[in-house]
Short mmCIF file of C-alpha atoms (C1' of nucleotides) in Angstrom, two decimals:
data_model
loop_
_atom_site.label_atom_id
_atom_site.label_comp_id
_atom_site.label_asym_id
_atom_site.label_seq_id
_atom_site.Cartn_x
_atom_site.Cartn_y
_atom_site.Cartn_z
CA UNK A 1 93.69 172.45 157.66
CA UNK A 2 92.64 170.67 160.84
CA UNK A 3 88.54 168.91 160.69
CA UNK A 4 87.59 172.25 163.14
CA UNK A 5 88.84 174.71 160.14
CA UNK A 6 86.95 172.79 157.25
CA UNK A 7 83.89 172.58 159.40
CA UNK A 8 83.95 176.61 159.85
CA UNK A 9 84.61 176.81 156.46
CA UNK A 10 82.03 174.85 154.99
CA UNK A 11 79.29 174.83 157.79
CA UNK A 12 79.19 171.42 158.13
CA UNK A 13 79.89 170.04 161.65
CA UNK A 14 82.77 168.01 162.19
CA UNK A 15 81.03 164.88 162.90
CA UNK A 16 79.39 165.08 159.42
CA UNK A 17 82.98 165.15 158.15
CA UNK A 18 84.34 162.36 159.32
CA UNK A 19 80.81 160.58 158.56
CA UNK A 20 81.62 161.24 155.16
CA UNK A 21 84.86 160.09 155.30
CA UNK A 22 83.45 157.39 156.81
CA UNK A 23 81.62 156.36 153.28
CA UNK A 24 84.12 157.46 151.30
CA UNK A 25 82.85 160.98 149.69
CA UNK A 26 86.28 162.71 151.05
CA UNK A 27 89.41 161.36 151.82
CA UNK A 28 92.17 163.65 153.99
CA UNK A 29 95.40 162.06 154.24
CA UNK A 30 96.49 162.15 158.13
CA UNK A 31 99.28 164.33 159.89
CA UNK A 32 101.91 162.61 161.97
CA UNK A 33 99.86 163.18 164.87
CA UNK A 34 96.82 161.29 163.23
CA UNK A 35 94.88 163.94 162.85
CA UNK A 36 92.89 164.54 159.49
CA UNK A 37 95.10 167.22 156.94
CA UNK A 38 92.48 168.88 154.52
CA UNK A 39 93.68 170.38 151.57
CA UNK A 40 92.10 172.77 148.74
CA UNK A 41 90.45 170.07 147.00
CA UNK A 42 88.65 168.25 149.72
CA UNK A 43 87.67 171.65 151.30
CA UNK A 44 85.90 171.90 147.76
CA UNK A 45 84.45 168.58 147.28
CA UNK A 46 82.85 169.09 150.76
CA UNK A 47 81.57 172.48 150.17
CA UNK A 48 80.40 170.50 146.71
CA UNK A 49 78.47 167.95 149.34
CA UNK A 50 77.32 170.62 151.43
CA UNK A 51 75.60 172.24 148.43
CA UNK A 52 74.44 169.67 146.87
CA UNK A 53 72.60 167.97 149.85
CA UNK A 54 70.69 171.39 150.75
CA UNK A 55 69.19 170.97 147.26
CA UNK A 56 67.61 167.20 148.60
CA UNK A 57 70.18 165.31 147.09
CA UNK A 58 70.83 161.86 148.48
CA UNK A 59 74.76 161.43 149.46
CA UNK A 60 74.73 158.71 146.94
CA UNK A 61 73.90 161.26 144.31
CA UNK A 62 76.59 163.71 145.85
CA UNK A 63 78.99 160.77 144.88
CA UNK A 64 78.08 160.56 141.49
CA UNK A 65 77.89 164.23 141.16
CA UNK A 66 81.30 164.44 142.56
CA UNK A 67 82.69 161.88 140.00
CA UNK A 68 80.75 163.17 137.57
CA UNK A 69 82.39 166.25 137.88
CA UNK A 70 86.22 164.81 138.22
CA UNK A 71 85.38 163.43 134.91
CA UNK A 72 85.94 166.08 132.49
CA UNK A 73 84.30 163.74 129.39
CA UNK A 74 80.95 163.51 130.80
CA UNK A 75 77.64 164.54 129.34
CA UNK A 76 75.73 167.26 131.00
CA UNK A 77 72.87 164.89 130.27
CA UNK A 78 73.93 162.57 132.41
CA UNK A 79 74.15 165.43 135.20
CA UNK A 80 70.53 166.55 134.42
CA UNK A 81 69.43 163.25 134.79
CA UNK A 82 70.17 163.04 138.25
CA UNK A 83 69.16 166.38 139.16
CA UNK A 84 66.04 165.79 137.37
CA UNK A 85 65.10 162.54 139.49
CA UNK A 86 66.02 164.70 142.64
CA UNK A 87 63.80 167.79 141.16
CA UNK A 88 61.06 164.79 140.92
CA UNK A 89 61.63 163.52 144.42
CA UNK A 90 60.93 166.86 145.60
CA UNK A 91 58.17 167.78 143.94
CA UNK A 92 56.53 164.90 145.09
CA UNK A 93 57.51 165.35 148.49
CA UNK A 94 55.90 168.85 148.13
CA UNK A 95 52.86 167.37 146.55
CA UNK A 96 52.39 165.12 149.65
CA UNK A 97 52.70 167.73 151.85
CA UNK A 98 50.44 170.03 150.64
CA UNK A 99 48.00 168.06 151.14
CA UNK A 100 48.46 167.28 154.66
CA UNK A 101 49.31 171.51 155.11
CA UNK A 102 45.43 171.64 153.42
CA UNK A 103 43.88 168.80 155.61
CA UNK A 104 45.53 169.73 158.77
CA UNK A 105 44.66 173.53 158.30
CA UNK A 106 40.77 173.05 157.64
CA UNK A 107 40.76 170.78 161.08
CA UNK A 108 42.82 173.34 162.85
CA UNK A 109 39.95 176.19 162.10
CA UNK A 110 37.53 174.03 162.66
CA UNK A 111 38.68 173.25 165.82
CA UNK A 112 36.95 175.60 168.31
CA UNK A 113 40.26 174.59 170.82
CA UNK A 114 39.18 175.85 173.96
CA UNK A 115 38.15 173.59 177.13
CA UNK A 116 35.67 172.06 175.80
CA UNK A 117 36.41 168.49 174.92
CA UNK A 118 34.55 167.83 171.53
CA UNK A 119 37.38 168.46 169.12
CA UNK A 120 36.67 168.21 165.04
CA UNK A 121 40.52 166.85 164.65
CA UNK A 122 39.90 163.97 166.92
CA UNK A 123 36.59 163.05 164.98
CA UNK A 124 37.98 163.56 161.35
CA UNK A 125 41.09 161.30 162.59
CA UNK A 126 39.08 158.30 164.31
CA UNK A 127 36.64 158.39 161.05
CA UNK A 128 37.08 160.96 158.21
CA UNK A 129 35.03 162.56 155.95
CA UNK A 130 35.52 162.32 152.33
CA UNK B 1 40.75 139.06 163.27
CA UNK B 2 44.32 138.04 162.25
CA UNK B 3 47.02 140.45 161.29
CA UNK B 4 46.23 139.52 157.48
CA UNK B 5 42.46 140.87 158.20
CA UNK B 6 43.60 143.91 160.03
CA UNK B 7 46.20 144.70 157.38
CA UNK B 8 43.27 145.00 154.68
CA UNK B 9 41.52 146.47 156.54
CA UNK B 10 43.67 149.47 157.64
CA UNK B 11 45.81 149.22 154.64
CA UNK B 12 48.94 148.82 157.28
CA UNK B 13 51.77 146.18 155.89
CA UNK B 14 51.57 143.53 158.58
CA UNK B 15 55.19 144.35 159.40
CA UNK B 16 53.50 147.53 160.20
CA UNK B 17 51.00 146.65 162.51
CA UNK B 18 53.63 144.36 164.68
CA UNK B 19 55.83 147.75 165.12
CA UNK B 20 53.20 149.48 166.52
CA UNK B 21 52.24 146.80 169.05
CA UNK B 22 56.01 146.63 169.31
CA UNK B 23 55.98 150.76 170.53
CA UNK B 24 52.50 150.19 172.59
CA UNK B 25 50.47 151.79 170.15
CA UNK B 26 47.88 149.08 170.09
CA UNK B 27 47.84 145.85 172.20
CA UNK B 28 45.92 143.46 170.62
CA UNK B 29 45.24 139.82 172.56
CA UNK B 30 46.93 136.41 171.69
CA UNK B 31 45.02 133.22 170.85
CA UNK B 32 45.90 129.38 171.79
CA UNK B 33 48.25 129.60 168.74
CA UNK B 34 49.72 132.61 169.11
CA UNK B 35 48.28 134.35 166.95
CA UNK B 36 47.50 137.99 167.57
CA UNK B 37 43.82 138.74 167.52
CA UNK B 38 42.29 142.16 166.83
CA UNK B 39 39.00 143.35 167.92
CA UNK B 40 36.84 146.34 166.62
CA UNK B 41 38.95 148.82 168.61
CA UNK B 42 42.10 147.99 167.91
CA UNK B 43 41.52 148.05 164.55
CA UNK B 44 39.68 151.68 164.85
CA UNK B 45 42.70 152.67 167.06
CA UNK B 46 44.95 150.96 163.76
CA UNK B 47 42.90 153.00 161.28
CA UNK B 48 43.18 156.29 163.44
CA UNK B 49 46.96 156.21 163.69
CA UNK B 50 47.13 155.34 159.87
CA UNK B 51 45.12 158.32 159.23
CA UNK B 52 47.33 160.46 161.43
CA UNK B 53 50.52 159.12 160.31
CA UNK B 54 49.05 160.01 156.95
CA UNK B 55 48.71 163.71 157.79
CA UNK B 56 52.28 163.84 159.02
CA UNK B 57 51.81 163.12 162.77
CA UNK B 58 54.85 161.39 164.69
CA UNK B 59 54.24 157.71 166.13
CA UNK B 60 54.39 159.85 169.57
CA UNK B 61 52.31 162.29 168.56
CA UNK B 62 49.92 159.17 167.40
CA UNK B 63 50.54 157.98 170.98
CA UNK B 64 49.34 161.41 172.37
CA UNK B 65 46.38 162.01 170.15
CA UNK B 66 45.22 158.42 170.97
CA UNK B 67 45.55 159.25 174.53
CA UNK B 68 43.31 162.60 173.96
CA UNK B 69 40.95 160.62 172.27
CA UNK B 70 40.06 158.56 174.83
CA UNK B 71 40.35 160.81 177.56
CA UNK B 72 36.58 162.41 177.54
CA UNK B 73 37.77 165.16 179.66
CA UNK B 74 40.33 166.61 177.59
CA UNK B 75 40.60 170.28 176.32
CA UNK B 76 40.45 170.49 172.43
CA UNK B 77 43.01 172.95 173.07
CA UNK B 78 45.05 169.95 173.58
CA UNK B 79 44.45 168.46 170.82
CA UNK B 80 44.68 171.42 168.65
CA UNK B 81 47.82 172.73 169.92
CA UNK B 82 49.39 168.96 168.80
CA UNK B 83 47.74 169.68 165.34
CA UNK B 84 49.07 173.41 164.75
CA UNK B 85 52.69 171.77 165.82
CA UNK B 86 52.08 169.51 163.07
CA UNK B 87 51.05 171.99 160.85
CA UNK B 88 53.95 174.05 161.47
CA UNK B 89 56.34 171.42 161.42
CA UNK B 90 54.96 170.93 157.45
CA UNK B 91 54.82 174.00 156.35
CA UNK B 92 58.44 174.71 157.47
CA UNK B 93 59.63 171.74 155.15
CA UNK B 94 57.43 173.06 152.01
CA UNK B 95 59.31 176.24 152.42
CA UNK B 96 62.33 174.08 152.44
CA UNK B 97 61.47 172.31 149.85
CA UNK B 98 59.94 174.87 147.60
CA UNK B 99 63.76 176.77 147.87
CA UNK B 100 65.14 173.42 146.44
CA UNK B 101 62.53 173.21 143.94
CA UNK B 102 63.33 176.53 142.69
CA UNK B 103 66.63 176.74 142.52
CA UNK B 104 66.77 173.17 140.83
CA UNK B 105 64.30 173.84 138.27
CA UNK B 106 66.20 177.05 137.18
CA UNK B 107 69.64 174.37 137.29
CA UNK B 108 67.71 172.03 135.15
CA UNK B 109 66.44 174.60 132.63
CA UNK B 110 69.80 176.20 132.15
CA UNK B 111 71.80 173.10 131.61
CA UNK B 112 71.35 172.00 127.99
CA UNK B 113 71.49 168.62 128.51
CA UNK B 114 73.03 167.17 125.55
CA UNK B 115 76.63 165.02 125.41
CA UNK B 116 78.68 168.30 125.77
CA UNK B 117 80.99 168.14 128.92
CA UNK B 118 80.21 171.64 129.93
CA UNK B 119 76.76 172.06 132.95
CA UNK B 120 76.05 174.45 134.52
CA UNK B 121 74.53 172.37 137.42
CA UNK B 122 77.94 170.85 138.10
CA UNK B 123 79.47 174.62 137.94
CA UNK B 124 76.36 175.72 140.35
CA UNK B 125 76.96 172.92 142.94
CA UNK B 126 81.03 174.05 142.82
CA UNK B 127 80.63 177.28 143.46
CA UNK B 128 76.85 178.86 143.53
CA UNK B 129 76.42 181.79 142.33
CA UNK B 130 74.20 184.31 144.77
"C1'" DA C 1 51.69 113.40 153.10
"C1'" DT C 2 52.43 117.59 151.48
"C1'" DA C 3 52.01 122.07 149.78
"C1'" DA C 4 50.33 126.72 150.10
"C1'" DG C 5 49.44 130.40 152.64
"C1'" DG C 6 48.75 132.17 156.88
"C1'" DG C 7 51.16 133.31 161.36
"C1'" DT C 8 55.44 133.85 164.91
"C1'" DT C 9 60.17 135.70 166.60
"C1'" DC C 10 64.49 137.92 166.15
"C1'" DC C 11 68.26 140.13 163.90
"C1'" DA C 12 69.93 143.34 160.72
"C1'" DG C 13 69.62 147.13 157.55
"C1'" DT C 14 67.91 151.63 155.86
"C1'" DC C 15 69.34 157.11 155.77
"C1'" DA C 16 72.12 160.64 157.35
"C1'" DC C 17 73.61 161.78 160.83
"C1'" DT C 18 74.18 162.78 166.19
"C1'" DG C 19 75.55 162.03 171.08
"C1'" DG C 20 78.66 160.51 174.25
"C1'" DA C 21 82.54 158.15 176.42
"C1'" DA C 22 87.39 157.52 176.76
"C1'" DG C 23 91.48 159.02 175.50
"C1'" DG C 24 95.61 161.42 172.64
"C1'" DT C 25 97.74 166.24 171.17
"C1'" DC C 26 98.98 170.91 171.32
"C1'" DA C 27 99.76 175.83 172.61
"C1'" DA C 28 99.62 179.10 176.26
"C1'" DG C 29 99.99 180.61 181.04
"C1'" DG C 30 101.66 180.13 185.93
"C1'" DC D 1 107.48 171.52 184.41
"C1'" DC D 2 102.68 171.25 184.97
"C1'" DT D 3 98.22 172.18 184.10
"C1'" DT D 4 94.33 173.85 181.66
"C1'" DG D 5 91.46 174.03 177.85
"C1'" DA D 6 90.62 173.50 173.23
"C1'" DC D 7 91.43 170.62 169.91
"C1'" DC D 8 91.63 165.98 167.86
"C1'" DT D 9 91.00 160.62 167.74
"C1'" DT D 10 88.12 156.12 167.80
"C1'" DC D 11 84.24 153.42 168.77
"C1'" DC D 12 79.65 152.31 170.18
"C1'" DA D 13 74.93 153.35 170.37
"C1'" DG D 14 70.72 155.79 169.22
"C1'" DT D 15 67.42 158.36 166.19
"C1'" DG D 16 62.40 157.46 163.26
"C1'" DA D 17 59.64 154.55 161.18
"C1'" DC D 18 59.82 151.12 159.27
"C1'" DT D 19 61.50 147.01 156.01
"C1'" DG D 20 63.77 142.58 154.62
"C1'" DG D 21 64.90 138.14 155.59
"C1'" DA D 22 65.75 133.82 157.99
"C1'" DA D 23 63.92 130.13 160.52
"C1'" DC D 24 60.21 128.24 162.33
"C1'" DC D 25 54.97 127.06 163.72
"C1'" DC D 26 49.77 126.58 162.43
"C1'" DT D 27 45.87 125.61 159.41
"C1'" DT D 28 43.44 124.05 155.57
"C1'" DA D 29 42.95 121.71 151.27
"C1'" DT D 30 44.26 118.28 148.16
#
DNA sequence: ATAAGGGTTCCAGTCACTGGAAGGTCAAGG
DNA sequence: CCTTGACCTTCCAGTGACTGGAACCCTTAT
């Protein structure tokens, strides 16, 4: 399989590919012609990155994850760990942004937003309240 | 007032406050030594893009909402419309990450987490199921 | 005189790509 | 045989919003 194949087949664009060939979470061998030769398994492992970093993980956790699962004697703990620090990450994230979503939404309605120029949003941001 | 000053004040790293001189933000003055030296609106203009960065605005849109602050003419439906793209913007990534959330809590839960080799996250990240 | 604690610049790195230029390869059609 | 177009290659640079670090200057106190 040719970089154009694996990048229909996983959804990943080809540039991604060879980005992550570039730090070493895939590695094709080449054709005579120098182009990249996917097989089976690296179609999976990039699927496996594809997955895994539209559930927030880092690429440096899809690397461990990916060794993790070539090695057939590890613990699932040590699997749950990392997803567990990403589940963190994310709740945090969420956290964070809820907060802005609340913020953001009471100046938004209280913002009258017509042609007028006194604006709420522009008053809470040069000095807030509470 | 030195960066040092305007740093407490704000709560901005120093490093901080020299990038967004560096992107035109604010322009404070230079002293005999070459120091920089911040007067009572750049540090109000400091504070206001700290607050906005803090609600999820872009250094541009900073840059724009600074410029509708001090235009006395403007609409607020300027200022709301940069808001509600804001607001949009967020709410778009807690759906995104509320997916992730989900789907890694339920990976978390089912994994048992122990020293066996067998995980169900692993198998998930493979080959999802649904 | 020196040491501590400011300040300055500039360069490089982060993260995960993404865009673009310049060029090689391959299969099909005229 | 030649061209066209769709592939592929490498390499360099840019994104956003900082952050770290080196090397150096300024000020104040001891």
């Amino acid at each position: 399989m040719n970089i154009g194949d694996v990048a229909s087949a996983t959804g990943l664009p080809a540039k991604t590919i060879r980005y992550y060939e570039d730090i070493g979470l895939v590695a094709p061998r080449r054709g005579e012609n120098g182009y990249r030769t996917f097989d089976e398994t690296d179609l999976h492992k990039l699927s496996f990155v594809a997955r895994s970093r539209s559930l927030g993980f880092s690429t440096e956790d899809c690397r461990a994850l990916l060794e993790l699962y070539n090695d057939r004697s590890r613990a699932s703990a040590d699997v749950r760990a990392v997803a567990e620090a990403n589940l963190a990450r994310v709740a945090a994230k969420i956290t964070e942004l809820e907060a802005m979503q609340k913020t953001l939404t009471t100046l938004v309605h209280r913002c009258h937003g017509d042609a007028r120029p006194d604006c709420p949003i522009l008053e809470d941001l040069a000095a807030p309240t509470a």
